[in-house]
Short mmCIF file of C-alpha atoms in Angstrom, two decimals:
data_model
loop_
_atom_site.label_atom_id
_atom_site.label_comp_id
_atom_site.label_asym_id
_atom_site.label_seq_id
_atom_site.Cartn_x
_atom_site.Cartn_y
_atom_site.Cartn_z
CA UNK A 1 -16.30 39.98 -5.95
CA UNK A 2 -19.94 38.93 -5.13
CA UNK A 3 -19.94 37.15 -8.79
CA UNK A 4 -16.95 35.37 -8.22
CA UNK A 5 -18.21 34.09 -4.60
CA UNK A 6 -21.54 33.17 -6.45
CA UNK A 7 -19.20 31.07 -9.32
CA UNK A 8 -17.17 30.07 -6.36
CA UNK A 9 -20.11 28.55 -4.05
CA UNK A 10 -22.18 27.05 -7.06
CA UNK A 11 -18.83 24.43 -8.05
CA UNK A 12 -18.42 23.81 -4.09
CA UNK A 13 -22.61 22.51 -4.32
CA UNK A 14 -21.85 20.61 -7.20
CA UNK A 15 -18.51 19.01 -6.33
CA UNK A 16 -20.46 16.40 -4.41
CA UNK A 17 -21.86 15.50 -7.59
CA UNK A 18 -18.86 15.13 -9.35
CA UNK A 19 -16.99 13.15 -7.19
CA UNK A 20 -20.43 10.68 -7.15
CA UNK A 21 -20.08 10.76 -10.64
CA UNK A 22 -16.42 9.86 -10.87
CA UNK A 23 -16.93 6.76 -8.13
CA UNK A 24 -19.93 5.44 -10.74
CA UNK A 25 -17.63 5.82 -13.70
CA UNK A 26 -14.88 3.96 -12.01
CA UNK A 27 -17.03 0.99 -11.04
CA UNK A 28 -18.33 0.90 -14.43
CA UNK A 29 -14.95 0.49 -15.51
CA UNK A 30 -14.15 -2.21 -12.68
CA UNK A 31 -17.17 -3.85 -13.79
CA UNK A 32 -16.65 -4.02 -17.24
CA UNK A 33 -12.42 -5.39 -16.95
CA UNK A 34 -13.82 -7.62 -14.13
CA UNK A 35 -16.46 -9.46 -16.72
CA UNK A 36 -14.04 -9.56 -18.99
CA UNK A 37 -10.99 -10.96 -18.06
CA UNK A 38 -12.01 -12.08 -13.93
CA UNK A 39 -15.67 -13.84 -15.00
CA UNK A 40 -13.74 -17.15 -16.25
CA UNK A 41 -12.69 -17.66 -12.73
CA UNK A 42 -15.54 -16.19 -10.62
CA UNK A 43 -19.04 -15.69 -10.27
CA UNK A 44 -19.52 -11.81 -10.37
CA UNK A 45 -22.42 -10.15 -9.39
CA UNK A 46 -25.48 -10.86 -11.72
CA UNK A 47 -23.38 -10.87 -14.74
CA UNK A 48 -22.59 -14.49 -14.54
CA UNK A 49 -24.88 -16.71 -11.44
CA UNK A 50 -23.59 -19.81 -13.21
CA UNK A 51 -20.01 -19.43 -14.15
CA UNK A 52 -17.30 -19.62 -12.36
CA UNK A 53 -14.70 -22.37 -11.38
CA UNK A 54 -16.56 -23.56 -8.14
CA UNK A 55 -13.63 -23.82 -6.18
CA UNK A 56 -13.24 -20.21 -7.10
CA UNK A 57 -14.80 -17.88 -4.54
CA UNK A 58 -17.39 -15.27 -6.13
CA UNK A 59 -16.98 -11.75 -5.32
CA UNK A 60 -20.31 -11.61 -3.62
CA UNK A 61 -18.60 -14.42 -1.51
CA UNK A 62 -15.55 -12.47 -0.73
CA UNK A 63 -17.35 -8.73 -0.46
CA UNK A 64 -19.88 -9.92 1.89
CA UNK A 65 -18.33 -12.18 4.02
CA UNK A 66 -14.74 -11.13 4.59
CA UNK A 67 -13.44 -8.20 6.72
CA UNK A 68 -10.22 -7.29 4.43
CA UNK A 69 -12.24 -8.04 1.49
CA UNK A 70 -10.98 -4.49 0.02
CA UNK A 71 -7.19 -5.49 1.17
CA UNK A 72 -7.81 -8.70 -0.63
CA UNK A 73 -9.56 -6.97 -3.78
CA UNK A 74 -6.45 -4.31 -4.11
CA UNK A 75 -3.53 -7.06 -3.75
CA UNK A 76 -5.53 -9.92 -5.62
CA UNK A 77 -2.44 -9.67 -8.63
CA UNK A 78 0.02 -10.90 -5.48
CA UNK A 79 -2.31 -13.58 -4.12
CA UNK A 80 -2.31 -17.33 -5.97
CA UNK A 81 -2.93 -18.30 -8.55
CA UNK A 82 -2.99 -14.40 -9.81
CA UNK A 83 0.97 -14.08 -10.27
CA UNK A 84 1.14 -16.89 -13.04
CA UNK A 85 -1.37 -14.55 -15.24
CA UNK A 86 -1.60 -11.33 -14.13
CA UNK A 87 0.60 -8.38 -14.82
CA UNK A 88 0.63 -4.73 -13.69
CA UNK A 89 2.26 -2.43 -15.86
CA UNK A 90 5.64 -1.20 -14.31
CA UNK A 91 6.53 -4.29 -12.14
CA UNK A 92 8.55 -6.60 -12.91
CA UNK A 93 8.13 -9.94 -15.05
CA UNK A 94 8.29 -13.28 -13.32
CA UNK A 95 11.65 -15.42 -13.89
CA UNK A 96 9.77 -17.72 -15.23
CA UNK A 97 6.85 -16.92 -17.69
CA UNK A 98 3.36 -18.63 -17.66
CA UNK A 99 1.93 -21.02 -19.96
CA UNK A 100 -0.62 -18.77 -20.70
CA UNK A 101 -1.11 -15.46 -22.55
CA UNK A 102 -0.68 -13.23 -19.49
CA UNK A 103 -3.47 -10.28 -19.02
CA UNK A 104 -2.28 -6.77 -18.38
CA UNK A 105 -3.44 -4.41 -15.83
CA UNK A 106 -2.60 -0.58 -14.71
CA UNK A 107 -2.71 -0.36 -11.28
CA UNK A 108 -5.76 2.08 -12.18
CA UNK A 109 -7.51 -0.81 -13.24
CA UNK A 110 -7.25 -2.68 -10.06
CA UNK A 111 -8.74 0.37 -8.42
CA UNK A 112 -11.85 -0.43 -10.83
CA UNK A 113 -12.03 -3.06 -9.81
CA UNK A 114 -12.23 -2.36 -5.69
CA UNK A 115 -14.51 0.42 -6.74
CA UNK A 116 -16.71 -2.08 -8.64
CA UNK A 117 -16.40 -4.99 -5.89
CA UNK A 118 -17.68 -2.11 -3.40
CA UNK A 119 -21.54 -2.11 -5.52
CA UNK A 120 -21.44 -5.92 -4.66
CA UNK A 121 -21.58 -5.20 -0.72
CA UNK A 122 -24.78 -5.77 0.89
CA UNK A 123 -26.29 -2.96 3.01
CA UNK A 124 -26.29 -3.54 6.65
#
């Protein structure tokens, strides 16, 4: 019994750890999709200072400066012009289809993405 309380207590210590390590492995994830397929639009972090569309806001911009930055982050696929090139596996196709190749996300991936926008924030 004391063994198994030892075992027991030693994974509790090191779940803090793990879950650390899981929120670093999903921003690495967010960071990687969001160079690839978000960096033609935006500025992102120090991956890109001079790209970008410059009407396009950078996520530094939108991290730092807006309060529902995260809501904005986890719905960005609904929110213009997103819709004409985005799609998240299991919802539906638009009526019409874009003029573009459209780029494919799991809702997982949008997670990444928050996760990886949330490195961007400035501490207060």
């Amino acid at each position: 019994m004391k063994t198994a309380l030892t075992i027991l207590l030693a994974f509790a210590a090191l779940e803090p750890f793990s879950l650390s390590a899981r929120a670093d492995e999903l921003a690495d994830k967010g960071r990687e999709i969001s160079q690839t397929h978000c960096s033609r639009c935006h500025v992102i972090g120090d991956y890109n200072p001079f790209g970008g569309v410059s009407s396009t806001p950078s996520f530094q911009l939108v991290v730092n400066k807006l309060a529902d930055w995260e809501e904005r982050f986890s719905t960005f696929y609904t929110r213009r012009p997103h819709p004409a090139i985005i799609r998240i596996e299991g919802t539906p196709a638009p009526v019409d289809e874009p003029m573009v190749v459209p780029i494919e996300f799991k809702l997982e991936d949008v997670d990444a993405i928050v996760a990886f926008a949330r490195t961007l924030k400035k501490q207060d």
